[in-house]
JSON list of C-alpha atoms in Angstrom, two decimals:
[
{"chain": "A", "resi": 1, "resn": "MET", "atom": "CA", "xyz": [114.52, 105.24, 44.48]},
{"chain": "A", "resi": 2, "resn": "ALA", "atom": "CA", "xyz": [114.02, 103.82, 41.01]},
{"chain": "A", "resi": 3, "resn": "ALA", "atom": "CA", "xyz": [116.11, 100.93, 39.75]},
{"chain": "A", "resi": 4, "resn": "PHE", "atom": "CA", "xyz": [116.90, 100.89, 36.04]},
{"chain": "A", "resi": 5, "resn": "GLU", "atom": "CA", "xyz": [117.89, 97.63, 34.36]},
{"chain": "A", "resi": 6, "resn": "LEU", "atom": "CA", "xyz": [119.05, 97.55, 30.75]},
{"chain": "A", "resi": 7, "resn": "ILE", "atom": "CA", "xyz": [116.86, 95.09, 28.88]},
{"chain": "A", "resi": 8, "resn": "THR", "atom": "CA", "xyz": [118.73, 95.51, 25.61]},
{"chain": "A", "resi": 9, "resn": "ASN", "atom": "CA", "xyz": [120.46, 97.98, 23.35]},
{"chain": "A", "resi": 10, "resn": "THR", "atom": "CA", "xyz": [120.08, 97.77, 19.59]},
{"chain": "A", "resi": 11, "resn": "GLU", "atom": "CA", "xyz": [122.50, 99.55, 17.31]},
{"chain": "A", "resi": 12, "resn": "VAL", "atom": "CA", "xyz": [121.89, 99.43, 13.57]},
{"chain": "A", "resi": 13, "resn": "GLY", "atom": "CA", "xyz": [124.72, 97.91, 11.55]},
{"chain": "A", "resi": 14, "resn": "SER", "atom": "CA", "xyz": [126.12, 98.85, 8.16]},
{"chain": "A", "resi": 15, "resn": "GLY", "atom": "CA", "xyz": [123.24, 97.26, 6.23]},
{"chain": "A", "resi": 16, "resn": "GLY", "atom": "CA", "xyz": [120.58, 99.53, 7.76]},
{"chain": "A", "resi": 17, "resn": "ALA", "atom": "CA", "xyz": [117.29, 98.41, 9.31]},
{"chain": "A", "resi": 18, "resn": "ALA", "atom": "CA", "xyz": [113.64, 99.06, 8.44]},
{"chain": "A", "resi": 19, "resn": "THR", "atom": "CA", "xyz": [112.56, 98.66, 12.06]},
{"chain": "A", "resi": 20, "resn": "ILE", "atom": "CA", "xyz": [114.04, 98.37, 15.51]},
{"chain": "A", "resi": 21, "resn": "ALA", "atom": "CA", "xyz": [111.97, 95.82, 17.44]},
{"chain": "A", "resi": 22, "resn": "PHE", "atom": "CA", "xyz": [111.76, 94.55, 21.01]},
{"chain": "A", "resi": 23, "resn": "SER", "atom": "CA", "xyz": [109.82, 91.42, 21.89]},
{"chain": "A", "resi": 24, "resn": "SER", "atom": "CA", "xyz": [111.09, 90.45, 25.35]},
{"chain": "A", "resi": 25, "resn": "LEU", "atom": "CA", "xyz": [110.10, 93.31, 27.65]},
{"chain": "A", "resi": 26, "resn": "GLY", "atom": "CA", "xyz": [110.38, 91.49, 30.98]},
{"chain": "A", "resi": 27, "resn": "SER", "atom": "CA", "xyz": [108.40, 92.18, 34.14]},
{"chain": "A", "resi": 28, "resn": "TYR", "atom": "CA", "xyz": [109.00, 95.72, 35.36]},
{"chain": "A", "resi": 29, "resn": "ASP", "atom": "CA", "xyz": [106.83, 98.55, 36.63]},
{"chain": "A", "resi": 30, "resn": "HIS", "atom": "CA", "xyz": [107.65, 100.83, 33.68]},
{"chain": "A", "resi": 31, "resn": "LEU", "atom": "CA", "xyz": [109.68, 101.03, 30.48]},
{"chain": "A", "resi": 32, "resn": "TYR", "atom": "CA", "xyz": [112.16, 103.74, 29.53]},
{"chain": "A", "resi": 33, "resn": "LEU", "atom": "CA", "xyz": [113.54, 104.00, 25.98]},
{"chain": "A", "resi": 34, "resn": "CYS", "atom": "CA", "xyz": [116.25, 106.32, 24.78]},
{"chain": "A", "resi": 35, "resn": "GLY", "atom": "CA", "xyz": [118.35, 106.56, 21.70]},
{"chain": "A", "resi": 36, "resn": "SER", "atom": "CA", "xyz": [119.39, 108.50, 18.65]},
{"chain": "A", "resi": 37, "resn": "LEU", "atom": "CA", "xyz": [118.02, 107.99, 15.16]},
{"chain": "A", "resi": 38, "resn": "ARG", "atom": "CA", "xyz": [118.86, 108.85, 11.55]},
{"chain": "A", "resi": 39, "resn": "THR", "atom": "CA", "xyz": [117.25, 107.49, 8.37]},
{"chain": "A", "resi": 40, "resn": "ASP", "atom": "CA", "xyz": [118.26, 107.28, 4.72]},
{"chain": "A", "resi": 41, "resn": "THR", "atom": "CA", "xyz": [115.22, 109.25, 3.54]},
{"chain": "A", "resi": 42, "resn": "SER", "atom": "CA", "xyz": [115.71, 112.39, 1.50]},
{"chain": "A", "resi": 43, "resn": "ASP", "atom": "CA", "xyz": [113.90, 115.33, 3.08]},
{"chain": "A", "resi": 44, "resn": "ALA", "atom": "CA", "xyz": [114.86, 118.99, 2.73]},
{"chain": "A", "resi": 45, "resn": "ALA", "atom": "CA", "xyz": [113.58, 119.68, 6.26]},
{"chain": "A", "resi": 46, "resn": "GLY", "atom": "CA", "xyz": [116.27, 117.32, 7.58]},
{"chain": "A", "resi": 47, "resn": "TRP", "atom": "CA", "xyz": [113.99, 114.89, 9.44]},
{"chain": "A", "resi": 48, "resn": "ASP", "atom": "CA", "xyz": [111.81, 111.82, 9.03]},
{"chain": "A", "resi": 49, "resn": "ASP", "atom": "CA", "xyz": [108.69, 110.94, 11.04]},
{"chain": "A", "resi": 50, "resn": "ILE", "atom": "CA", "xyz": [109.06, 107.85, 13.22]},
{"chain": "A", "resi": 51, "resn": "TYR", "atom": "CA", "xyz": [106.23, 105.59, 14.37]},
{"chain": "A", "resi": 52, "resn": "MET", "atom": "CA", "xyz": [105.90, 103.06, 17.17]},
{"chain": "A", "resi": 53, "resn": "ASP", "atom": "CA", "xyz": [103.79, 99.90, 17.03]},
{"chain": "A", "resi": 54, "resn": "TRP", "atom": "CA", "xyz": [102.72, 98.09, 20.19]},
{"chain": "A", "resi": 55, "resn": "ASN", "atom": "CA", "xyz": [101.87, 94.38, 20.08]},
{"chain": "A", "resi": 56, "resn": "GLY", "atom": "CA", "xyz": [102.15, 94.54, 16.28]},
{"chain": "A", "resi": 57, "resn": "SER", "atom": "CA", "xyz": [99.66, 97.39, 15.82]},
{"chain": "A", "resi": 58, "resn": "GLY", "atom": "CA", "xyz": [100.05, 101.06, 15.02]},
{"chain": "A", "resi": 59, "resn": "ALA", "atom": "CA", "xyz": [96.32, 101.67, 15.49]},
{"chain": "A", "resi": 60, "resn": "ASN", "atom": "CA", "xyz": [94.44, 103.33, 18.36]},
{"chain": "A", "resi": 61, "resn": "PHE", "atom": "CA", "xyz": [97.09, 105.91, 19.25]},
{"chain": "A", "resi": 62, "resn": "GLY", "atom": "CA", "xyz": [96.44, 109.58, 19.86]},
{"chain": "A", "resi": 63, "resn": "GLY", "atom": "CA", "xyz": [97.81, 112.50, 21.80]},
{"chain": "A", "resi": 64, "resn": "VAL", "atom": "CA", "xyz": [99.05, 116.04, 22.00]},
{"chain": "A", "resi": 65, "resn": "HIS", "atom": "CA", "xyz": [102.39, 117.61, 21.20]},
{"chain": "A", "resi": 66, "resn": "TYR", "atom": "CA", "xyz": [104.09, 120.94, 21.44]},
{"chain": "A", "resi": 67, "resn": "GLU", "atom": "CA", "xyz": [107.15, 122.28, 19.71]},
{"chain": "A", "resi": 68, "resn": "LEU", "atom": "CA", "xyz": [109.57, 124.97, 20.79]},
{"chain": "A", "resi": 69, "resn": "SER", "atom": "CA", "xyz": [111.99, 126.60, 18.38]},
{"chain": "A", "resi": 70, "resn": "SER", "atom": "CA", "xyz": [113.27, 130.04, 17.46]},
{"chain": "A", "resi": 71, "resn": "ALA", "atom": "CA", "xyz": [109.77, 130.78, 16.15]},
{"chain": "A", "resi": 72, "resn": "SER", "atom": "CA", "xyz": [106.53, 130.86, 18.14]},
{"chain": "A", "resi": 73, "resn": "PRO", "atom": "CA", "xyz": [105.59, 127.66, 19.98]},
{"chain": "A", "resi": 74, "resn": "VAL", "atom": "CA", "xyz": [103.34, 125.26, 18.07]},
{"chain": "A", "resi": 75, "resn": "SER", "atom": "CA", "xyz": [100.98, 122.67, 19.51]},
{"chain": "A", "resi": 76, "resn": "GLY", "atom": "CA", "xyz": [98.44, 120.21, 18.20]},
{"chain": "A", "resi": 77, "resn": "THR", "atom": "CA", "xyz": [96.86, 116.81, 18.41]},
{"chain": "A", "resi": 78, "resn": "PHE", "atom": "CA", "xyz": [97.47, 113.64, 16.45]},
{"chain": "A", "resi": 79, "resn": "GLY", "atom": "CA", "xyz": [95.65, 110.37, 15.93]},
{"chain": "A", "resi": 80, "resn": "ASN", "atom": "CA", "xyz": [98.38, 107.98, 14.84]},
{"chain": "A", "resi": 81, "resn": "SER", "atom": "CA", "xyz": [101.41, 106.26, 16.31]},
{"chain": "A", "resi": 82, "resn": "LYS", "atom": "CA", "xyz": [103.98, 108.93, 15.33]},
{"chain": "A", "resi": 83, "resn": "PHE", "atom": "CA", "xyz": [106.06, 109.53, 18.41]},
{"chain": "A", "resi": 84, "resn": "CYS", "atom": "CA", "xyz": [109.21, 111.35, 17.27]},
{"chain": "A", "resi": 85, "resn": "ARG", "atom": "CA", "xyz": [111.39, 112.38, 14.34]},
{"chain": "A", "resi": 86, "resn": "SER", "atom": "CA", "xyz": [114.77, 111.14, 13.20]},
{"chain": "A", "resi": 87, "resn": "THR", "atom": "CA", "xyz": [117.40, 113.04, 11.32]},
{"chain": "A", "resi": 88, "resn": "SER", "atom": "CA", "xyz": [117.21, 112.40, 7.55]},
{"chain": "A", "resi": 89, "resn": "SER", "atom": "CA", "xyz": [119.96, 111.90, 5.02]},
{"chain": "A", "resi": 90, "resn": "ASP", "atom": "CA", "xyz": [119.75, 115.57, 3.95]},
{"chain": "A", "resi": 91, "resn": "ALA", "atom": "CA", "xyz": [120.93, 116.72, 7.37]},
{"chain": "A", "resi": 92, "resn": "ASP", "atom": "CA", "xyz": [124.60, 117.41, 8.06]},
{"chain": "A", "resi": 93, "resn": "ALA", "atom": "CA", "xyz": [126.73, 114.28, 8.37]},
{"chain": "A", "resi": 94, "resn": "GLY", "atom": "CA", "xyz": [126.93, 112.76, 11.81]},
{"chain": "A", "resi": 95, "resn": "PHE", "atom": "CA", "xyz": [123.72, 114.28, 13.20]},
{"chain": "A", "resi": 96, "resn": "PHE", "atom": "CA", "xyz": [121.29, 111.88, 14.90]},
{"chain": "A", "resi": 97, "resn": "ASN", "atom": "CA", "xyz": [118.08, 113.02, 16.64]},
{"chain": "A", "resi": 98, "resn": "PRO", "atom": "CA", "xyz": [118.03, 112.04, 20.34]},
{"chain": "A", "resi": 99, "resn": "PHE", "atom": "CA", "xyz": [114.84, 110.95, 22.12]},
{"chain": "A", "resi": 100, "resn": "GLU", "atom": "CA", "xyz": [113.58, 109.52, 25.38]},
{"chain": "A", "resi": 101, "resn": "CYS", "atom": "CA", "xyz": [110.24, 107.81, 26.00]},
{"chain": "A", "resi": 102, "resn": "TRP", "atom": "CA", "xyz": [108.52, 106.71, 29.24]},
{"chain": "A", "resi": 103, "resn": "ILE", "atom": "CA", "xyz": [105.85, 104.01, 29.17]},
{"chain": "A", "resi": 104, "resn": "PRO", "atom": "CA", "xyz": [104.49, 103.71, 32.71]},
{"chain": "A", "resi": 105, "resn": "ASN", "atom": "CA", "xyz": [102.55, 100.61, 33.80]},
{"chain": "A", "resi": 106, "resn": "TYR", "atom": "CA", "xyz": [103.09, 98.89, 30.43]},
{"chain": "A", "resi": 107, "resn": "ARG", "atom": "CA", "xyz": [102.03, 95.51, 31.87]},
{"chain": "A", "resi": 108, "resn": "GLY", "atom": "CA", "xyz": [98.67, 96.77, 33.17]},
{"chain": "A", "resi": 109, "resn": "THR", "atom": "CA", "xyz": [95.51, 95.32, 31.68]},
{"chain": "A", "resi": 110, "resn": "VAL", "atom": "CA", "xyz": [93.06, 98.03, 32.75]},
{"chain": "A", "resi": 111, "resn": "GLY", "atom": "CA", "xyz": [92.48, 101.27, 30.83]},
{"chain": "A", "resi": 112, "resn": "ASP", "atom": "CA", "xyz": [94.60, 103.12, 28.31]},
{"chain": "A", "resi": 113, "resn": "LYS", "atom": "CA", "xyz": [98.38, 103.01, 28.15]},
{"chain": "A", "resi": 114, "resn": "VAL", "atom": "CA", "xyz": [99.96, 106.45, 28.40]},
{"chain": "A", "resi": 115, "resn": "PHE", "atom": "CA", "xyz": [103.41, 107.42, 27.25]},
{"chain": "A", "resi": 116, "resn": "MET", "atom": "CA", "xyz": [105.53, 110.56, 27.20]},
{"chain": "A", "resi": 117, "resn": "VAL", "atom": "CA", "xyz": [108.25, 111.46, 24.72]},
{"chain": "A", "resi": 118, "resn": "ASN", "atom": "CA", "xyz": [110.91, 114.17, 24.70]},
{"chain": "A", "resi": 119, "resn": "TYR", "atom": "CA", "xyz": [112.96, 114.64, 21.57]},
{"chain": "A", "resi": 120, "resn": "MET", "atom": "CA", "xyz": [114.74, 117.25, 19.52]},
{"chain": "A", "resi": 121, "resn": "THR", "atom": "CA", "xyz": [115.54, 117.70, 15.86]},
{"chain": "A", "resi": 122, "resn": "LEU", "atom": "CA", "xyz": [119.09, 118.38, 14.83]},
{"chain": "A", "resi": 123, "resn": "GLY", "atom": "CA", "xyz": [120.30, 118.71, 11.33]},
{"chain": "A", "resi": 124, "resn": "TYR", "atom": "CA", "xyz": [122.11, 121.75, 10.10]},
{"chain": "A", "resi": 125, "resn": "ALA", "atom": "CA", "xyz": [125.08, 123.14, 11.99]},
{"chain": "A", "resi": 126, "resn": "SER", "atom": "CA", "xyz": [125.09, 126.18, 9.70]},
{"chain": "A", "resi": 127, "resn": "SER", "atom": "CA", "xyz": [121.52, 127.18, 10.56]},
{"chain": "A", "resi": 128, "resn": "THR", "atom": "CA", "xyz": [120.82, 129.15, 13.71]},
{"chain": "A", "resi": 129, "resn": "THR", "atom": "CA", "xyz": [117.09, 128.53, 13.32]},
{"chain": "A", "resi": 130, "resn": "TYR", "atom": "CA", "xyz": [117.23, 124.76, 12.94]},
{"chain": "A", "resi": 131, "resn": "TRP", "atom": "CA", "xyz": [116.65, 123.56, 16.43]},
{"chain": "A", "resi": 132, "resn": "ARG", "atom": "CA", "xyz": [113.37, 122.27, 17.74]},
{"chain": "A", "resi": 133, "resn": "LEU", "atom": "CA", "xyz": [112.40, 120.70, 21.07]},
{"chain": "A", "resi": 134, "resn": "PHE", "atom": "CA", "xyz": [109.29, 118.52, 21.23]},
{"chain": "A", "resi": 135, "resn": "LYS", "atom": "CA", "xyz": [107.14, 117.13, 24.02]},
{"chain": "A", "resi": 136, "resn": "VAL", "atom": "CA", "xyz": [104.54, 114.44, 23.36]},
{"chain": "A", "resi": 137, "resn": "ALA", "atom": "CA", "xyz": [101.89, 113.05, 25.71]},
{"chain": "A", "resi": 138, "resn": "ALA", "atom": "CA", "xyz": [99.86, 110.24, 24.19]},
{"chain": "A", "resi": 139, "resn": "THR", "atom": "CA", "xyz": [97.77, 107.14, 24.77]},
{"chain": "A", "resi": 140, "resn": "TRP", "atom": "CA", "xyz": [97.26, 103.75, 23.22]},
{"chain": "A", "resi": 141, "resn": "ARG", "atom": "CA", "xyz": [93.63, 102.67, 23.39]},
{"chain": "A", "resi": 142, "resn": "PRO", "atom": "CA", "xyz": [93.18, 99.11, 22.11]},
{"chain": "A", "resi": 143, "resn": "SER", "atom": "CA", "xyz": [89.58, 97.90, 21.96]},
{"chain": "A", "resi": 144, "resn": "THR", "atom": "CA", "xyz": [90.37, 95.51, 24.82]},
{"chain": "A", "resi": 145, "resn": "PRO", "atom": "CA", "xyz": [93.00, 96.75, 27.31]},
{"chain": "A", "resi": 146, "resn": "VAL", "atom": "CA", "xyz": [96.07, 94.51, 27.27]},
{"chain": "A", "resi": 147, "resn": "ALA", "atom": "CA", "xyz": [99.66, 94.60, 28.48]},
{"chain": "A", "resi": 148, "resn": "VAL", "atom": "CA", "xyz": [102.31, 95.83, 26.06]},
{"chain": "A", "resi": 149, "resn": "THR", "atom": "CA", "xyz": [104.28, 92.69, 25.19]},
{"chain": "A", "resi": 150, "resn": "SER", "atom": "CA", "xyz": [106.30, 93.94, 22.21]},
{"chain": "A", "resi": 151, "resn": "LEU", "atom": "CA", "xyz": [107.10, 97.20, 20.47]},
{"chain": "A", "resi": 152, "resn": "SER", "atom": "CA", "xyz": [108.80, 98.27, 17.29]},
{"chain": "A", "resi": 153, "resn": "ILE", "atom": "CA", "xyz": [110.00, 101.57, 15.89]},
{"chain": "A", "resi": 154, "resn": "GLY", "atom": "CA", "xyz": [109.90, 102.28, 12.16]},
{"chain": "A", "resi": 155, "resn": "THR", "atom": "CA", "xyz": [109.65, 105.01, 9.54]},
{"chain": "A", "resi": 156, "resn": "SER", "atom": "CA", "xyz": [106.48, 106.52, 8.16]},
{"chain": "A", "resi": 157, "resn": "SER", "atom": "CA", "xyz": [106.96, 105.06, 4.70]},
{"chain": "A", "resi": 158, "resn": "GLY", "atom": "CA", "xyz": [108.02, 101.59, 5.72]},
{"chain": "A", "resi": 159, "resn": "VAL", "atom": "CA", "xyz": [110.59, 101.85, 2.91]},
{"chain": "A", "resi": 160, "resn": "ASP", "atom": "CA", "xyz": [113.12, 104.19, 4.51]},
{"chain": "A", "resi": 161, "resn": "GLU", "atom": "CA", "xyz": [115.67, 102.60, 6.79]},
{"chain": "A", "resi": 162, "resn": "PHE", "atom": "CA", "xyz": [117.53, 103.56, 9.92]},
{"chain": "A", "resi": 163, "resn": "VAL", "atom": "CA", "xyz": [121.20, 104.03, 9.06]},
{"chain": "A", "resi": 164, "resn": "GLU", "atom": "CA", "xyz": [124.28, 102.60, 10.73]},
{"chain": "A", "resi": 165, "resn": "HIS", "atom": "CA", "xyz": [124.81, 103.78, 14.32]},
{"chain": "A", "resi": 166, "resn": "SER", "atom": "CA", "xyz": [121.14, 104.59, 14.94]},
{"chain": "A", "resi": 167, "resn": "ASN", "atom": "CA", "xyz": [120.45, 103.04, 18.32]},
{"chain": "A", "resi": 168, "resn": "VAL", "atom": "CA", "xyz": [117.78, 102.46, 20.92]},
{"chain": "A", "resi": 169, "resn": "SER", "atom": "CA", "xyz": [118.21, 101.25, 24.48]},
{"chain": "A", "resi": 170, "resn": "ILE", "atom": "CA", "xyz": [115.26, 99.95, 26.46]},
{"chain": "A", "resi": 171, "resn": "TYR", "atom": "CA", "xyz": [115.30, 99.79, 30.24]},
{"chain": "A", "resi": 172, "resn": "GLY", "atom": "CA", "xyz": [112.98, 98.16, 32.72]},
{"chain": "A", "resi": 173, "resn": "VAL", "atom": "CA", "xyz": [112.28, 100.42, 35.70]},
{"chain": "A", "resi": 174, "resn": "ASN", "atom": "CA", "xyz": [111.12, 99.29, 39.14]},
{"chain": "A", "resi": 175, "resn": "GLY", "atom": "CA", "xyz": [110.16, 101.50, 42.03]},
{"chain": "A", "resi": 176, "resn": "ALA", "atom": "CA", "xyz": [109.48, 104.76, 40.16]},
{"chain": "A", "resi": 177, "resn": "THR", "atom": "CA", "xyz": [106.16, 106.36, 40.88]}
]
């Protein structure tokens, strides 16, 4: 049976935050992140792309994603560190996009680092077509394989900020296979 230990929880205060960063990841078998995000960006679609940097770099990421909604499923590949979407300021008040992310064997120093993300977009209570579920499977391929020692989450522009009550919890997990 897996043992989860909360490493830390970060909740954004009233001043907002450009990034949510974690630098003390501990010594666990795997990492599990979960949270809910909203930014101050203006976007008619109601969301903002969110990126994750590992060890200070957003380079060498790539993966596949698929999206389920009231329309036909959509899938594709990507070659950057985008891992989820947050709700934007144009969405209905009080909506935050939830996500969860697994990073197995983050301390390993051989081969690529894989991660999996589940998230959904929320935004408009009045719209029956505005729900989307996403699955992401991706890798980080640094030129020399290294352990993940820090990670940060930020917006695509680097100018937009996470708003008050956006939060991310990071757990260390031992014993999960």
